[in-house]
Short mmCIF file of C-alpha atoms and ligand atoms in Angstrom, two decimals:
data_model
loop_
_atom_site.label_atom_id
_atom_site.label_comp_id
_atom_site.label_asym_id
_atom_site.label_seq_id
_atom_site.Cartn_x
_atom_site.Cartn_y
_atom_site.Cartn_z
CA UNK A 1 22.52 -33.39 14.65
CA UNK A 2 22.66 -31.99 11.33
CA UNK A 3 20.17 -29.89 9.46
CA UNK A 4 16.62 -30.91 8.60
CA UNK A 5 12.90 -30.56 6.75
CA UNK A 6 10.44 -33.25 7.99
CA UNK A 7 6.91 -33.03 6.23
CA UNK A 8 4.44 -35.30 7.16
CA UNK A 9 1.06 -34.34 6.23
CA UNK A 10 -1.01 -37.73 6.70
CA UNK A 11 -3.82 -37.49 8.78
CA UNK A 12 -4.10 -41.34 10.68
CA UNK A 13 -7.20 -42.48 11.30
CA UNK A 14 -6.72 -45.15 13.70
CA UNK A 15 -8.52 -48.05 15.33
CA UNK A 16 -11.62 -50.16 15.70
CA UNK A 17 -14.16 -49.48 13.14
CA UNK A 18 -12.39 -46.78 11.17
CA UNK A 19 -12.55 -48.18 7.92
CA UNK A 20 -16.51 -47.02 7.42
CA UNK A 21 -15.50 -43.80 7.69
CA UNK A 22 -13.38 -44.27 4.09
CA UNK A 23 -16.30 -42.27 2.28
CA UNK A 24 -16.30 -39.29 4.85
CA UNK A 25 -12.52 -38.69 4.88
CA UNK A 26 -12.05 -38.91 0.73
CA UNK A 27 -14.72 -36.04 0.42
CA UNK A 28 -13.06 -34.46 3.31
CA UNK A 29 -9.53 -34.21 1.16
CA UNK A 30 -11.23 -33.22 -1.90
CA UNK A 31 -11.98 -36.63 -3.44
CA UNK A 32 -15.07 -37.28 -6.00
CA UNK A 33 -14.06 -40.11 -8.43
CA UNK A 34 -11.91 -42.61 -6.85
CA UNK A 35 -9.96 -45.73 -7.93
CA UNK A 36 -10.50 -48.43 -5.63
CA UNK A 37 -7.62 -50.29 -5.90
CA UNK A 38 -6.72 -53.48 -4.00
CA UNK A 39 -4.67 -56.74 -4.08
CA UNK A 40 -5.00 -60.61 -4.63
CA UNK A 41 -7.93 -61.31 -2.88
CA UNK A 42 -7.73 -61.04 0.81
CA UNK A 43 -9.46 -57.87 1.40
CA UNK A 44 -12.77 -59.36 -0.77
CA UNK A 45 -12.50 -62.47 1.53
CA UNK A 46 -12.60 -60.59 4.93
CA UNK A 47 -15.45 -58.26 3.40
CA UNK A 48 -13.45 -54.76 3.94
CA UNK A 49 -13.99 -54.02 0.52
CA UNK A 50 -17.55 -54.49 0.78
CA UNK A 51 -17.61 -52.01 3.63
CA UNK A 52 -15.48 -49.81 1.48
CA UNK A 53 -17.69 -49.96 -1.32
CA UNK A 54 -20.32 -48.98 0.77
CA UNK A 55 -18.80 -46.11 3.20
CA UNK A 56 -18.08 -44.60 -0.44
CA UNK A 57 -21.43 -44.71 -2.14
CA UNK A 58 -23.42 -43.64 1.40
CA UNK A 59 -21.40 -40.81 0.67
CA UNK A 60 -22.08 -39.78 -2.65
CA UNK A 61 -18.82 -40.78 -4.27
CA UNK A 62 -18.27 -42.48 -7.27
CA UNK A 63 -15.68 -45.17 -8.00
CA UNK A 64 -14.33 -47.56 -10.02
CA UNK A 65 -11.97 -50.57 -9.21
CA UNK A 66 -8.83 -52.68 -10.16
CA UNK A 67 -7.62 -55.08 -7.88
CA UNK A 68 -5.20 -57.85 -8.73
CA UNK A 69 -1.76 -56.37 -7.33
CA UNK A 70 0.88 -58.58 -6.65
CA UNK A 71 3.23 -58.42 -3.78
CA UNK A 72 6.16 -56.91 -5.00
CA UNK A 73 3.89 -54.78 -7.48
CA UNK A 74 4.38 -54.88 -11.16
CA UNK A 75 4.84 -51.95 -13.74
CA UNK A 76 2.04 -53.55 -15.82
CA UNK A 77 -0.79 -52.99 -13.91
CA UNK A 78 0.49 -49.62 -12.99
CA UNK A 79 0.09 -49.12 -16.66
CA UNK A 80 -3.14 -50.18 -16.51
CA UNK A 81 -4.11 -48.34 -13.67
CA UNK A 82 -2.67 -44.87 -15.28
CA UNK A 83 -5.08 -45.42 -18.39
CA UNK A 84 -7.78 -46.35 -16.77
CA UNK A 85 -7.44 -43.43 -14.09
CA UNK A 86 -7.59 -41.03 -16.84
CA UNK A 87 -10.60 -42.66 -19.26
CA UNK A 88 -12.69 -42.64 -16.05
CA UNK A 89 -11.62 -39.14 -14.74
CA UNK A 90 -10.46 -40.07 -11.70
CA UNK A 91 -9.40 -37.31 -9.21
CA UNK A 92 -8.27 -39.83 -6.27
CA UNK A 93 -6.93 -43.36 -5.85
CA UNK A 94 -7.60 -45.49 -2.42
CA UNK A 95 -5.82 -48.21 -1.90
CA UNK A 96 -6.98 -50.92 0.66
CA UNK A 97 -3.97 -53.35 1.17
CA UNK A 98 -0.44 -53.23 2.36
CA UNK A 99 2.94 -51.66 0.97
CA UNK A 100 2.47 -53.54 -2.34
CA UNK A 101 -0.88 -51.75 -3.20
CA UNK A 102 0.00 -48.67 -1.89
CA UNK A 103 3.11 -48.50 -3.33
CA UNK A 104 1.46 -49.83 -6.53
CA UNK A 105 -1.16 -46.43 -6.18
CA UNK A 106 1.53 -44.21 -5.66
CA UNK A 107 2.98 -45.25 -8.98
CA UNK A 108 -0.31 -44.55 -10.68
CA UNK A 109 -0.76 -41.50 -8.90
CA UNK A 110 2.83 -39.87 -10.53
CA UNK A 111 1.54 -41.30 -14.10
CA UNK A 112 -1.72 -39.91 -14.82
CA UNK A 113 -1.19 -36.43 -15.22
CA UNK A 114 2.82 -37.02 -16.47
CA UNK A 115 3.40 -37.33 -20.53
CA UNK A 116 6.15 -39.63 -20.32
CA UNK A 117 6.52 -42.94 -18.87
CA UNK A 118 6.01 -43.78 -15.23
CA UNK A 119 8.72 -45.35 -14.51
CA UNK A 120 10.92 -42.45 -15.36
CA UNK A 121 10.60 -41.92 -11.37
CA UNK A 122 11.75 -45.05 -10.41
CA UNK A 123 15.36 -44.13 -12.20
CA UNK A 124 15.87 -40.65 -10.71
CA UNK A 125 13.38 -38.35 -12.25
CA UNK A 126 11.55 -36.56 -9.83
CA UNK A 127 7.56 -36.21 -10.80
CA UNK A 128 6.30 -32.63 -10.39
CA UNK A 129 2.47 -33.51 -9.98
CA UNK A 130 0.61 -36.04 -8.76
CA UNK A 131 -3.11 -37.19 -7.63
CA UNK A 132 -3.92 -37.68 -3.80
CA UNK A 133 -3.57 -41.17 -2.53
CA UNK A 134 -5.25 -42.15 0.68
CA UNK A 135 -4.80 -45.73 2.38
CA UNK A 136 -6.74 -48.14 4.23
CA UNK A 137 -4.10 -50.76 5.56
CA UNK A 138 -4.27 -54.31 5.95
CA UNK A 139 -0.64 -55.47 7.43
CA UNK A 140 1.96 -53.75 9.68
CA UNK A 141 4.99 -53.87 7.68
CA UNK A 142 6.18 -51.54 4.77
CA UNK A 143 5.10 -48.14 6.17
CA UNK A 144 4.21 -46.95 3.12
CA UNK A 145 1.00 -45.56 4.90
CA UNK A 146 3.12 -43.03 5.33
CA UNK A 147 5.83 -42.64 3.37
CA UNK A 148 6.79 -40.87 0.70
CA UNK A 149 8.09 -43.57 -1.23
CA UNK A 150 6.67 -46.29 -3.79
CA UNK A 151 9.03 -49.59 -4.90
CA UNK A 152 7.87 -51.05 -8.03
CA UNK A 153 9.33 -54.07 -10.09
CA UNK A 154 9.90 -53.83 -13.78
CA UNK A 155 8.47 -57.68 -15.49
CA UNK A 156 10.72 -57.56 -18.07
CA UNK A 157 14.26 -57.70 -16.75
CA UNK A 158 13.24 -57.70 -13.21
CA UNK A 159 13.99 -54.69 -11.81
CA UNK A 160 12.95 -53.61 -8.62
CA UNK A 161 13.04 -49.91 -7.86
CA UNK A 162 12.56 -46.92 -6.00
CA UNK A 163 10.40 -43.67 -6.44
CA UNK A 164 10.76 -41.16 -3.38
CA UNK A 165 8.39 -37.89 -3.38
CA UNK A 166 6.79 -35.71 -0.56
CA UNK A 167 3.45 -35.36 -3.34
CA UNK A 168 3.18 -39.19 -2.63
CA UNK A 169 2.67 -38.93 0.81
CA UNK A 170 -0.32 -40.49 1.82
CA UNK A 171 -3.61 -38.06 2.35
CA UNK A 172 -5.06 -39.54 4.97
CA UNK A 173 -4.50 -43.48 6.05
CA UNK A 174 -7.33 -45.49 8.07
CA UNK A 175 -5.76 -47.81 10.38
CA UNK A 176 -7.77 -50.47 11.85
CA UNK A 177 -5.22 -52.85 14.13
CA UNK A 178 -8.59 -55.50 14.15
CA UNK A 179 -8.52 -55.75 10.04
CA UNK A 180 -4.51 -57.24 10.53
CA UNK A 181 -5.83 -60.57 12.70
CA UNK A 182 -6.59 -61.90 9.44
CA UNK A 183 -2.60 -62.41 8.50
CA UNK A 184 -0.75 -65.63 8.86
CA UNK A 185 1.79 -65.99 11.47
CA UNK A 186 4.73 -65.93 8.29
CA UNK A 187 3.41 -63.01 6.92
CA UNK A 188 3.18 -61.12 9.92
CA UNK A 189 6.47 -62.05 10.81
CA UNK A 190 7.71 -60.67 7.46
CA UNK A 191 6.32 -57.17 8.22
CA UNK A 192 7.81 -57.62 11.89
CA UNK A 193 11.65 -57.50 10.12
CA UNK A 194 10.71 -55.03 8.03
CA UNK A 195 9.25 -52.55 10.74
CA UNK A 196 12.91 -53.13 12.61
CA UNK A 197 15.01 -53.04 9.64
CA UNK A 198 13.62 -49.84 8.38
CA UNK A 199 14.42 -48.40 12.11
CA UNK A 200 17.74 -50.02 12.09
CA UNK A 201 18.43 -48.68 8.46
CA UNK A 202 18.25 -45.35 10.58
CA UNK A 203 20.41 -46.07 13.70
CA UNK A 204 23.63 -46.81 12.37
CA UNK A 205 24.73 -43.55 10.93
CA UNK A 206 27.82 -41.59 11.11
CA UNK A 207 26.02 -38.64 13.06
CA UNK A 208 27.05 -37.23 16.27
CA UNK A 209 24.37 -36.61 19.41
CA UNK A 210 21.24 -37.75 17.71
CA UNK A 211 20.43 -38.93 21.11
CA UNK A 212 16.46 -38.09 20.14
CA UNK A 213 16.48 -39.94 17.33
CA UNK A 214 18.47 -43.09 19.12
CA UNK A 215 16.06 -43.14 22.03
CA UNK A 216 13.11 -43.31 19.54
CA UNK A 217 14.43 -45.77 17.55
CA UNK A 218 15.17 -47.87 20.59
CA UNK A 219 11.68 -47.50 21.65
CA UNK A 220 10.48 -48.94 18.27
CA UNK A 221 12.43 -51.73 18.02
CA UNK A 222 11.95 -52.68 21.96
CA UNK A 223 8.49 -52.69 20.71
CA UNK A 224 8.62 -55.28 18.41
CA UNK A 225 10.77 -56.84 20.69
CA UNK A 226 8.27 -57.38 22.53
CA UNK A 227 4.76 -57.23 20.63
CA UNK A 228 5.70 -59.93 17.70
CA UNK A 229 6.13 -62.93 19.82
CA UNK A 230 2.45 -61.98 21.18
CA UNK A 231 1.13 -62.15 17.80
CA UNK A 232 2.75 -64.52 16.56
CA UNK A 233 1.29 -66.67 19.55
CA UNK A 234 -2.50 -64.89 19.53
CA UNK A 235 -3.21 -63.34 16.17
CA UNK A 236 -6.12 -62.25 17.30
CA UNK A 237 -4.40 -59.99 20.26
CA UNK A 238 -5.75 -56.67 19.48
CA UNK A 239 -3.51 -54.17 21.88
CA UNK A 240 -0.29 -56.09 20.23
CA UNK A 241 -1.54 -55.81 17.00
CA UNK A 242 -2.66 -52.36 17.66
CA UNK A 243 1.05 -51.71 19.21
CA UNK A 244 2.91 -53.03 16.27
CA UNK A 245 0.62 -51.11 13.43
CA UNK A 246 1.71 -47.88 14.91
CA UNK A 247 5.49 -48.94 15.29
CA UNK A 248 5.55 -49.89 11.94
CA UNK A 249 4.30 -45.95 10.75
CA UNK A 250 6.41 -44.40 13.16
CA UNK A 251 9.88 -46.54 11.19
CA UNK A 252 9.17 -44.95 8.35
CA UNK A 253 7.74 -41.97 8.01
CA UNK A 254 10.96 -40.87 9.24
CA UNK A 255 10.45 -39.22 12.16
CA UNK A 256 13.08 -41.52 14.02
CA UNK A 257 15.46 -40.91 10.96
CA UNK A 258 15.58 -36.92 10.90
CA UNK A 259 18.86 -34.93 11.56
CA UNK A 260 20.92 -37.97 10.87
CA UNK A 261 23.14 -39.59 7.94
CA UNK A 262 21.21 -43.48 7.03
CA UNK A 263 21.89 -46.01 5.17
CA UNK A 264 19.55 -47.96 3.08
CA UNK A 265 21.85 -50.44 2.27
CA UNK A 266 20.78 -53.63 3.16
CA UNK A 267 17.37 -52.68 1.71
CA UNK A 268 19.12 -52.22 -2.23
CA UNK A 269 20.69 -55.78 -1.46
CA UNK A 270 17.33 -57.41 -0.21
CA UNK A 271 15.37 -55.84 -3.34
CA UNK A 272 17.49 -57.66 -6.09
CA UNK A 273 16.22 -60.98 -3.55
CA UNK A 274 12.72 -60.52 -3.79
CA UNK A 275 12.86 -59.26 -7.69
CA UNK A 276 14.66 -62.82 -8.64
CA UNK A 277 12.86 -65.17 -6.36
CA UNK A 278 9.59 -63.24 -5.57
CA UNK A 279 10.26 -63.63 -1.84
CA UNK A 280 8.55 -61.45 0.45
CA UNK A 281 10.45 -58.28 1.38
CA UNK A 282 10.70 -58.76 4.77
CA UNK A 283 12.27 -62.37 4.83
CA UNK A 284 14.68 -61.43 2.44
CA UNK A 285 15.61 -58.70 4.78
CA UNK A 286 15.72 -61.71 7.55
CA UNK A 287 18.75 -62.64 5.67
CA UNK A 288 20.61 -59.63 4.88
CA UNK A 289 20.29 -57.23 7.63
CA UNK A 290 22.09 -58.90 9.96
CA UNK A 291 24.66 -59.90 7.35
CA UNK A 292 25.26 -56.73 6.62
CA UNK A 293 25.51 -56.01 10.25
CA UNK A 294 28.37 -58.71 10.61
CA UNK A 295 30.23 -57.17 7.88
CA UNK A 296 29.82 -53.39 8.67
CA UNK A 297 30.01 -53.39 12.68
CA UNK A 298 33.60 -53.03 12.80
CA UNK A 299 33.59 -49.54 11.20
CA UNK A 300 31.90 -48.53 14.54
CA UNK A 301 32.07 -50.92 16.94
CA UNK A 302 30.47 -48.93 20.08
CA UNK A 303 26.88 -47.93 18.03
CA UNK A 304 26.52 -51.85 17.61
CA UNK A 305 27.27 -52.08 21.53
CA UNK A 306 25.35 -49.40 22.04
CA UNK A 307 22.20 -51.56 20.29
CA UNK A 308 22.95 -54.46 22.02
CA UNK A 309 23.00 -52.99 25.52
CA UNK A 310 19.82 -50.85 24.54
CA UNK A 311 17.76 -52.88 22.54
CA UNK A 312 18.75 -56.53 23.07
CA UNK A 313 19.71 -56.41 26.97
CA UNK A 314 22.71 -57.15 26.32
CA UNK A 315 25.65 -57.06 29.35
CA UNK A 316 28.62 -54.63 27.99
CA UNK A 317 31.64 -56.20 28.07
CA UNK A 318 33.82 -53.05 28.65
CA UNK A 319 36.64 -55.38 28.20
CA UNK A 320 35.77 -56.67 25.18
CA UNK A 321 33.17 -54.29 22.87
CA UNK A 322 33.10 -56.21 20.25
CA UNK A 323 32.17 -58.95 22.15
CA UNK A 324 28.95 -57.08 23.23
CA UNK A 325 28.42 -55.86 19.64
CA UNK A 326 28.80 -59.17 17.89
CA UNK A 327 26.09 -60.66 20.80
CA UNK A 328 23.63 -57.97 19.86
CA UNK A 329 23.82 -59.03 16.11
CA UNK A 330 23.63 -62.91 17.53
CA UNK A 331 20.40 -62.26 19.63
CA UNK A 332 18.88 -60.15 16.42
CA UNK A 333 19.26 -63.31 14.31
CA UNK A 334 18.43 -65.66 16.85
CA UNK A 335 15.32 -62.96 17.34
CA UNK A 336 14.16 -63.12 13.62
CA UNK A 337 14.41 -67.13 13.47
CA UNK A 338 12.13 -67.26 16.66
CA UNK A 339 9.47 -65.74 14.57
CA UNK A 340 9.67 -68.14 11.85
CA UNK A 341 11.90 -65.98 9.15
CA UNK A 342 14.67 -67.61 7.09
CA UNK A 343 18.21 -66.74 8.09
CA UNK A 344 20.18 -67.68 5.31
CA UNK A 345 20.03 -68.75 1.03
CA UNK A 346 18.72 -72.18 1.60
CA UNK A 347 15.43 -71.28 4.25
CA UNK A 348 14.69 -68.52 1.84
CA UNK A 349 15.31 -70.62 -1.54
CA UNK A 350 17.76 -68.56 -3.03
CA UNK A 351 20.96 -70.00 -4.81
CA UNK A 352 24.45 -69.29 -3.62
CA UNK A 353 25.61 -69.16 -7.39
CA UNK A 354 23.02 -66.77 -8.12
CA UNK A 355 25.32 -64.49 -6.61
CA UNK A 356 27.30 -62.66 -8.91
CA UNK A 357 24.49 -61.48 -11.12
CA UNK A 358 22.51 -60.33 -8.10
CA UNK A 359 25.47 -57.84 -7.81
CA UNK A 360 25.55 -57.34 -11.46
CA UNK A 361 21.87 -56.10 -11.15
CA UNK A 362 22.65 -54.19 -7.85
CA UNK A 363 24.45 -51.79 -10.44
CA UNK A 364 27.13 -50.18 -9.07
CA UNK A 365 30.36 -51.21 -11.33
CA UNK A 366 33.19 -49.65 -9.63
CA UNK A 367 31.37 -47.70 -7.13
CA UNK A 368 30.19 -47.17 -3.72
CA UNK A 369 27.10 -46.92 -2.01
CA UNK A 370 25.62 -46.49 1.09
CA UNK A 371 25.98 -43.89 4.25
CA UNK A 372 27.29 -45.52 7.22
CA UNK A 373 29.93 -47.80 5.28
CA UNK A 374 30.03 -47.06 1.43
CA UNK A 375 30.22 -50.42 -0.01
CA UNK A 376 31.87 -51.57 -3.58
CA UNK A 377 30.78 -54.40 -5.85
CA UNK A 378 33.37 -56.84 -3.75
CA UNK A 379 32.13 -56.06 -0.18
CA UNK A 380 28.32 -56.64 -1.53
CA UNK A 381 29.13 -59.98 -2.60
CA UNK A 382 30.78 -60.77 0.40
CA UNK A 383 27.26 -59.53 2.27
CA UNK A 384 25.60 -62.36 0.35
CA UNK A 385 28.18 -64.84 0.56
CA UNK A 386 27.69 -64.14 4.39
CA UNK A 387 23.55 -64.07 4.26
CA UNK A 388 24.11 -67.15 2.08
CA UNK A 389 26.09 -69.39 4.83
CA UNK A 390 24.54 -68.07 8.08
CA UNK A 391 23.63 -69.78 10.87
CA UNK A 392 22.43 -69.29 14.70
O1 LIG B 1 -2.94 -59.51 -2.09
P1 LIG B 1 -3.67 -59.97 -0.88
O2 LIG B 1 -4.63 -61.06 -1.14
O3 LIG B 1 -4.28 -58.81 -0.12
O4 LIG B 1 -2.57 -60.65 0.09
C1 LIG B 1 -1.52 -59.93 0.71
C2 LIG B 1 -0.16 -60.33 0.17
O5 LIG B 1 -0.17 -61.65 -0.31
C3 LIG B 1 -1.43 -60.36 2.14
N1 LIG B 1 -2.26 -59.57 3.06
C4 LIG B 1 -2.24 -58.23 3.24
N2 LIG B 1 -3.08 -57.90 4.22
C5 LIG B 1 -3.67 -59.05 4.65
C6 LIG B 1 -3.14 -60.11 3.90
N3 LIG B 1 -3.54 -61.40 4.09
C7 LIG B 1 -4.46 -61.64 5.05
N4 LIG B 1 -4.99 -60.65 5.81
C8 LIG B 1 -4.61 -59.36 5.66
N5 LIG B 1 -5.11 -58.41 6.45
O6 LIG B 1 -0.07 -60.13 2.52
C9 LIG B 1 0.74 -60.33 1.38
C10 LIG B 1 1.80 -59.24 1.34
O7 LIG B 1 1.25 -57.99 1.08
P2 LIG B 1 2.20 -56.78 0.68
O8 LIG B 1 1.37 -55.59 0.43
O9 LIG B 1 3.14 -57.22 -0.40
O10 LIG B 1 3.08 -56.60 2.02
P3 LIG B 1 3.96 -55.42 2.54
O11 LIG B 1 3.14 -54.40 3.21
O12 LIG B 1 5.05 -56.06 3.28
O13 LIG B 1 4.57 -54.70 1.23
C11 LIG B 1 5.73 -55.17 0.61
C12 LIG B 1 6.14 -54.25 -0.51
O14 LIG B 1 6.45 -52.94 -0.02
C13 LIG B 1 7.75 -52.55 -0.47
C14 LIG B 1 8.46 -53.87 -0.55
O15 LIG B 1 9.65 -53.82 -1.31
C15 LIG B 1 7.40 -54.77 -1.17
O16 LIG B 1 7.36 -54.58 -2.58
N6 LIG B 1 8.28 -51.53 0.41
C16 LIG B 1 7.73 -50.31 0.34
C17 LIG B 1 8.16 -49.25 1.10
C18 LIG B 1 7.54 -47.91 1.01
N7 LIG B 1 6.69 -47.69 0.03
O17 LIG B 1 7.80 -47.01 1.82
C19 LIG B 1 9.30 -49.40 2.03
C20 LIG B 1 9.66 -50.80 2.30
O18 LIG B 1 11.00 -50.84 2.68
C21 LIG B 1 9.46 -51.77 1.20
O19 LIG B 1 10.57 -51.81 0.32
ZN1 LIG B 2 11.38 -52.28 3.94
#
């Protein structure tokens, strides 16, 4: 296991009812002007932001609002969140949605007090200040309740990025499984493959005896194993819901990823998907993960038996390992296309001769990248060329 700092300081406020309570926990972390800020719609339709609206003013706070983010969040509201943040004073942004309005807050959060432009921390800058962000979450899926990371796509040119920071960890983050029931069965099943791939992004490393961390991630992913298909059948099953909103915070706040090498990827390679087509996150990762699997397990052959024994139930073929690995990757894909997610180009509607400039825009010229295998421009391509022909 190799050396570590794990910081985590997001208080969870979880289950039925919570989301009254909004008002009460901003003043308790310091919060007396806050921006509301929320996505396309769905949160005014179930009436959360109602209750919001009305935990905050029973407390004495005051707010103001701008809702309207996208999934896959846009720099240009972000702008407009940043100036509006500072004419109005604001000491604290809430965000009631999923990953994309979080993420979208976060960005917000690094820009108001910073004198240059935001998205200087989406290309390696690292912000030095920032105001507290607090969540109240809608879908099980991104984990950016609490993470410290934020993914935000530049309109012009299209580029989809990441911003990583401990001062954008989440304050506190209400978590009400009950206010998820309202998700369709697709988009569920999109933050379903993103919960596993952001464990799985974890597993295969290059680190020795991380036995802790393996047997958590197993338990994760067995998990989701087992809760999607539930939901996915009843979307009004509470306990699975419930089950599945705390798997997806305990994939990434990395708890399950400390004291071991990861690699992230098959997440860089999904991100120039959803930046060109506007695809959800998660069914873009449908299609790459286990491509990327397919084209990486050889470099360690017994981790991807390993996961198949452990997580899929998988018989090990002692004879034959790879046998047993390849099966795991099989019952993965065969796992994600149960739930309704697209395996390869065509399901997702993305092009096959799209694919050299989706490598062009990855960005790495004659690099590498990546932990477990470092890949070059060449092996990428062949990741989509594989994502881009699969099949069960
Ligand atoms: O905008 P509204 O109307 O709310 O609709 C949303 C949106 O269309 C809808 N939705 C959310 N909660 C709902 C609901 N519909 C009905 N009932 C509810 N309760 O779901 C759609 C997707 O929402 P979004 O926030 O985009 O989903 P998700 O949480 O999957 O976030 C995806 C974004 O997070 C980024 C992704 O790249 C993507 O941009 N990620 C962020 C990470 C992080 N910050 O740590 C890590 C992830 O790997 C990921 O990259
Ligand atoms: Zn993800």
């Amino acid at each position: 296991m190799d050396n570590f700092q794990f910081w985590s300081p997001t208080e969870f406020v979880f289950g039925k009812g919570t989301e009254n309570e909004a008002g009460k926990y901003v003043k308790k972390h310091g919060g007396t002007k806050v921006l509301l800020h929320y996505g396309g719609g769905s949160a005014i339709k179930s009436g959360l932001i109602d209750r919001v609206r009305k935990s905050l003013s029973d407390n004495g706070i005051e707010y103001v609002e701008l809702g309207g983010v996208k999934p896959n969040p846009r720099d240009t509201l972000v702008y407009e969140g940043i100036d509006l943040c500072r004419e109005e004073k604001v000491d604290f942004i809430l965000s009631v949605g999923g990953g994309s309005v979080i993420d979208s807050s976060k960005a917000i959060a690094m820009g108001v007090p910073y004198d240059g432009d935001f998205w200087d921390f989406y290309t390696g800058k690292s912000p030095e200040a920032a105001l507290p962000v607090a969540t109240i979450l809608t879908i099980a899926a991104a984990g950016s309740e609490g993470s410290g990371d934020s993914v935000i796509t530049k309109e012009e040119g299209g580029l989809k990025r990441g911003a990583g920071s401990d001062l954008i960890r989440p304050r506190f983050s209400i978590m009400n499984p009950e206010l998820t029931c309202t998700l369709p069965p697709y988009q569920t099943a999109c933050g379903a493959t993103d919960i596993m791939a952001h464990v799985f992004e974890r597993y295969f490393t290059n680190t020795e005896e991380v036995e802790i961390t393996d047997r958590l991630c197993e338990a994760v992913l067995m998990t989701m194993i087992k809760e999607t298909p539930r939901v996915i059948a009843d979307p009004s099953n509470y306990q699975a819901r419930a089950n599945i909103m705390w798997a997806g915070t305990v994939a990434h706040t990395n708890i399950v990823g400390v004291g071991r090498q990861q690699d992230w990827n098959s997440h860089g390679i999904e991100h120039e998907l959803s930046a060109l087509y506007d695809c959800a996150h998660g069914a873009g990762l449908a299609v790459i993960m286990p491509a990327w699997m397919e084209f990486v397990y050889k470099h360690n052959v017994m981790r991807f038996a390993q996961a198949a024994v452990r997580v899929w139930g998988c018989k090990m073929d002692f004879e034959n390992p790879e046998a047993t690995a390849l099966e795991g990757i099989s019952r993965f894909r065969s796992f994600l296309h149960s739930i309704g997610m697209p395996i390869n180009f065509e399901e997702l509607g993305a092009k096959k001769e799209d694919i050299p400039a989706l490598v062009e825009k990855f960005g790495i010229g004659d690099g590498r990248t990546g932990g477990f295998v470092a890949l070059s421009a060449a092996d990428i391509t062949e990741i989509y060329n594989i994502a881009a022909n699969a099949s069960l």
